[in-house]
Amino acid sequence: MRLTVRALISHGRVARRIGLGPESRINMLRNILTGLVRHERIETTRARADEVRFYAEKGLFLGPLVPVKITFNASAYQDILDNFLLSTLWEQFGDDPFLFQHDCVPVHKARYRYYNSTIASLIDYAKKGDNNKKSMEMANFWLTEKDLIPKLFKVLAPRFEKQSGGYTLMARIPNRENLDRAAMAVLEYKGNPFPPLFPVKRTHELNLVNQLLKGYREEKAKLTTETRDS
């Protein structure tokens, strides 16, 4: 007879539990990222917004992966990985290949200390142009609505041409008013046509009164200088 209470202890989960499994997670991230590219401002839960922001700005799930060995039923994961991750996106770039082994599962490098590839965002790939094979493959995979591919290359990429990061902005909003009371957030691409989420800091120097006072001081200083010279 067991007289102790069994405690459920987390041993370093490497990713948020979003969706019903690996397949559901990838599909959900693709749909949210597609909505972000289309509308440039979306409202979702904070967990999903933070996760999508990481992929939209810092890196994509298929790019910065490192092999991490697992000790449980690797064959169950193999079917999912073959169907949804092992595609033409897995390529070798110089001496830094995107590694994969049958006894390993890929883990995002931000969740793991050791890594061997450089992070690159969807916007960074788009900056390479629509003639780049890798850029087109990434856009075709992540954008479920294919009519958005021209927007990615012709609108968003030129907008952030002079930036090397910081393409998105996330703001917290009140919790959802239903039974789950989920924490909500707004995620947007910077430079969108909508009103700003945060109030714009007013420049009082350009006010009419301040401009008149500035002109008065300049004229007074000029008259003082002319009086001294005469």
C-alpha positions as a Python dict, from the first residue, in 0.01 Angstrom:
ca = {
    (1, 'M'): (0, 0, 0),
    (2, 'R'): (139, 340, -102),
    (3, 'L'): (133, 594, 180),
    (4, 'T'): (309, 881, 1),
    (5, 'V'): (171, 1136, -244),
    (6, 'R'): (318, 1127, -592),
    (7, 'A'): (423, 1476, -704),
    (8, 'L'): (411, 1571, -1071),
    (9, 'I'): (739, 1750, -1136),
    (10, 'S'): (825, 1925, -1461),
    (11, 'H'): (1172, 1837, -1586),
    (12, 'G'): (1246, 2129, -1814),
    (13, 'R'): (976, 2135, -2079),
    (14, 'V'): (1139, 2269, -2395),
    (15, 'A'): (833, 2434, -2551),
    (16, 'R'): (490, 2566, -2461),
    (17, 'R'): (208, 2320, -2483),
    (18, 'I'): (12, 2483, -2763),
    (19, 'G'): (-241, 2275, -2951),
    (20, 'L'): (-314, 1906, -2913),
    (21, 'G'): (25, 1780, -3027),
    (22, 'P'): (315, 1850, -3264),
    (23, 'E'): (92, 1852, -3573),
    (24, 'S'): (-167, 2076, -3412),
    (25, 'R'): (104, 2308, -3282),
    (26, 'I'): (262, 2359, -3623),
    (27, 'N'): (-75, 2417, -3791),
    (28, 'M'): (-179, 2667, -3524),
    (29, 'L'): (146, 2862, -3558),
    (30, 'R'): (112, 2867, -3936),
    (31, 'N'): (-246, 2997, -3917),
    (32, 'I'): (-162, 3270, -3666),
    (33, 'L'): (147, 3379, -3860),
    (34, 'T'): (-60, 3387, -4179),
    (35, 'G'): (-315, 3609, -4006),
    (36, 'L'): (-37, 3837, -3886),
    (37, 'V'): (99, 3879, -4238),
    (38, 'R'): (-249, 3947, -4378),
    (39, 'H'): (-384, 4188, -4116),
    (40, 'E'): (-53, 4310, -3965),
    (41, 'R'): (-230, 4330, -3629),
    (42, 'I'): (-400, 4038, -3459),
    (43, 'E'): (-552, 3965, -3120),
    (44, 'T'): (-486, 3631, -2952),
    (45, 'T'): (-383, 3485, -2618),
    (46, 'R'): (-59, 3607, -2469),
    (47, 'A'): (99, 3263, -2484),
    (48, 'R'): (23, 3224, -2854),
    (49, 'A'): (121, 3582, -2933),
    (50, 'D'): (454, 3543, -2756),
    (51, 'E'): (521, 3213, -2932),
    (52, 'V'): (429, 3342, -3279),
    (53, 'R'): (627, 3659, -3220),
    (54, 'F'): (934, 3452, -3154),
    (55, 'Y'): (894, 3267, -3484),
    (56, 'A'): (794, 3577, -3684),
    (57, 'E'): (1083, 3786, -3554),
    (58, 'K'): (1360, 3576, -3403),
    (59, 'G'): (1343, 3255, -3596),
    (60, 'L'): (1132, 2988, -3758),
    (61, 'F'): (1058, 2647, -3615),
    (62, 'L'): (1217, 2467, -3907),
    (63, 'G'): (1536, 2669, -3907),
    (64, 'P'): (1723, 2677, -3576),
    (65, 'L'): (1676, 2318, -3467),
    (66, 'V'): (1923, 2099, -3285),
    (67, 'P'): (1901, 1724, -3233),
    (68, 'V'): (1814, 1617, -2880),
    (69, 'K'): (1802, 1248, -2802),
    (70, 'I'): (1486, 1103, -2654),
    (71, 'T'): (1442, 792, -2445),
    (72, 'F'): (1077, 720, -2522),
    (73, 'N'): (910, 580, -2832),
    (74, 'A'): (1096, 768, -3103),
    (75, 'S'): (899, 585, -3373),
    (76, 'A'): (579, 764, -3270),
    (77, 'Y'): (745, 1097, -3334),
    (78, 'Q'): (907, 978, -3654),
    (79, 'D'): (577, 963, -3844),
    (80, 'I'): (489, 1319, -3742),
    (81, 'L'): (833, 1453, -3824),
    (82, 'D'): (837, 1284, -4164),
    (83, 'N'): (500, 1430, -4256),
    (84, 'F'): (537, 1783, -4126),
    (85, 'L'): (902, 1871, -4076),
    (86, 'L'): (1122, 1662, -4302),
    (87, 'S'): (1076, 1839, -4632),
    (88, 'T'): (1284, 2040, -4877),
    (89, 'L'): (1330, 2293, -4597),
    (90, 'W'): (1593, 2065, -4448),
    (91, 'E'): (1901, 2172, -4638),
    (92, 'Q'): (2269, 2208, -4568),
    (93, 'F'): (2420, 2555, -4568),
    (94, 'G'): (2797, 2537, -4588),
    (95, 'D'): (2941, 2372, -4280),
    (96, 'D'): (2628, 2422, -4067),
    (97, 'P'): (2374, 2155, -4161),
    (98, 'F'): (2026, 2131, -4018),
    (99, 'L'): (2088, 1810, -3832),
    (100, 'F'): (1836, 1535, -3780),
    (101, 'Q'): (1871, 1183, -3651),
    (102, 'H'): (1614, 908, -3621),
    (103, 'D'): (1677, 876, -3252),
    (104, 'C'): (1638, 1249, -3196),
    (105, 'V'): (1364, 1508, -3200),
    (106, 'P'): (1429, 1870, -3301),
    (107, 'V'): (1418, 2133, -3028),
    (108, 'H'): (1429, 2508, -3075),
    (109, 'K'): (1774, 2641, -2995),
    (110, 'A'): (1635, 2914, -2768),
    (111, 'R'): (1512, 2632, -2543),
    (112, 'Y'): (1844, 2449, -2553),
    (113, 'R'): (2193, 2560, -2463),
    (114, 'Y'): (2389, 2408, -2750),
    (115, 'Y'): (2310, 2489, -3112),
    (116, 'N'): (2482, 2493, -3449),
    (117, 'S'): (2281, 2712, -3685),
    (118, 'T'): (2196, 3079, -3721),
    (119, 'I'): (1844, 3204, -3656),
    (120, 'A'): (1663, 3374, -3941),
    (121, 'S'): (1311, 3511, -3950),
    (122, 'L'): (1048, 3499, -4220),
    (123, 'I'): (1112, 3866, -4296),
    (124, 'D'): (1486, 3806, -4322),
    (125, 'Y'): (1424, 3529, -4574),
    (126, 'A'): (1189, 3758, -4768),
    (127, 'K'): (1462, 4022, -4790),
    (128, 'K'): (1657, 3783, -5011),
    (129, 'G'): (1389, 3822, -5277),
    (130, 'D'): (1133, 3596, -5439),
    (131, 'N'): (1400, 3457, -5672),
    (132, 'N'): (1569, 3287, -5378),
    (133, 'K'): (1466, 2921, -5359),
    (134, 'K'): (1497, 2898, -4981),
    (135, 'S'): (1291, 3214, -4930),
    (136, 'M'): (1011, 3084, -5149),
    (137, 'E'): (1009, 2750, -4969),
    (138, 'M'): (983, 2916, -4629),
    (139, 'A'): (707, 3150, -4746),
    (140, 'N'): (517, 2867, -4913),
    (141, 'F'): (533, 2655, -4597),
    (142, 'W'): (442, 2916, -4336),
    (143, 'L'): (180, 3112, -4529),
    (144, 'T'): (-127, 2893, -4565),
    (145, 'E'): (-294, 3156, -4785),
    (146, 'K'): (-74, 3176, -5092),
    (147, 'D'): (-204, 3514, -5206),
    (148, 'L'): (1, 3664, -4921),
    (149, 'I'): (335, 3558, -5069),
    (150, 'P'): (360, 3870, -5292),
    (151, 'K'): (278, 4089, -4991),
    (152, 'L'): (558, 3929, -4793),
    (153, 'F'): (817, 4005, -5062),
    (154, 'K'): (681, 4333, -5200),
    (155, 'V'): (542, 4505, -4888),
    (156, 'L'): (684, 4370, -4563),
    (157, 'A'): (1038, 4295, -4679),
    (158, 'P'): (1098, 4648, -4822),
    (159, 'R'): (946, 4801, -4508),
    (160, 'F'): (1210, 4641, -4287),
    (161, 'E'): (1495, 4653, -4537),
    (162, 'K'): (1712, 4872, -4311),
    (163, 'Q'): (1628, 4681, -3992),
    (164, 'S'): (1800, 4368, -3866),
    (165, 'G'): (1528, 4277, -3615),
    (166, 'G'): (1253, 4419, -3401),
    (167, 'Y'): (984, 4378, -3667),
    (168, 'T'): (696, 4313, -3428),
    (169, 'L'): (534, 4475, -3127),
    (170, 'M'): (325, 4300, -2862),
    (171, 'A'): (97, 4473, -2612),
    (172, 'R'): (-107, 4321, -2332),
    (173, 'I'): (-480, 4383, -2327),
    (174, 'P'): (-751, 4293, -2069),
    (175, 'N'): (-824, 3927, -2014),
    (176, 'R'): (-1095, 3756, -2211),
    (177, 'E'): (-1439, 3792, -2056),
    (178, 'N'): (-1552, 3433, -2063),
    (179, 'L'): (-1511, 3138, -1832),
    (180, 'D'): (-1142, 3079, -1901),
    (181, 'R'): (-1039, 3444, -1842),
    (182, 'A'): (-743, 3388, -2072),
    (183, 'A'): (-469, 3649, -2079),
    (184, 'M'): (-488, 3831, -2413),
    (185, 'A'): (-245, 4033, -2622),
    (186, 'V'): (-220, 4223, -2948),
    (187, 'L'): (62, 4135, -3187),
    (188, 'E'): (146, 4354, -3483),
    (189, 'Y'): (406, 4427, -3746),
    (190, 'K'): (556, 4772, -3702),
    (191, 'G'): (465, 5030, -3963),
    (192, 'N'): (110, 4904, -4016),
    (193, 'P'): (-163, 5151, -4121),
    (194, 'F'): (-359, 5123, -3795),
    (195, 'P'): (-358, 5379, -3511),
    (196, 'P'): (-69, 5322, -3269),
    (197, 'L'): (-123, 5095, -2971),
    (198, 'F'): (57, 5336, -2742),
    (199, 'P'): (0, 5714, -2727),
    (200, 'V'): (248, 5912, -2933),
    (201, 'K'): (472, 6136, -2727),
    (202, 'R'): (382, 6495, -2797),
    (203, 'T'): (658, 6735, -2896),
    (204, 'H'): (568, 7056, -2715),
    (205, 'E'): (848, 7240, -2892),
    (206, 'L'): (634, 7258, -3207),
    (207, 'N'): (336, 7419, -3034),
    (208, 'L'): (234, 7762, -3163),
    (209, 'V'): (307, 7937, -2833),
    (210, 'N'): (651, 7781, -2805),
    (211, 'Q'): (731, 7871, -3165),
    (212, 'L'): (630, 8234, -3103),
    (213, 'L'): (842, 8247, -2789),
    (214, 'K'): (1134, 8096, -2978),
    (215, 'G'): (1102, 8359, -3252),
    (216, 'Y'): (1080, 8636, -2991),
    (217, 'R'): (1396, 8519, -2817),
    (218, 'E'): (1584, 8497, -3147),
    (219, 'E'): (1478, 8850, -3248),
    (220, 'K'): (1566, 8985, -2905),
    (221, 'A'): (1908, 8822, -2917),
    (222, 'K'): (1964, 8967, -3265),
    (223, 'L'): (1867, 9318, -3151),
    (224, 'T'): (2093, 9289, -2848),
    (225, 'T'): (2386, 9189, -3069),
    (226, 'E'): (2323, 9479, -3310),
    (227, 'T'): (2301, 9727, -3019),
    (228, 'R'): (2634, 9610, -2882),
    (229, 'D'): (2801, 9636, -3223),
    (230, 'S'): (2673, 9990, -3277),
}
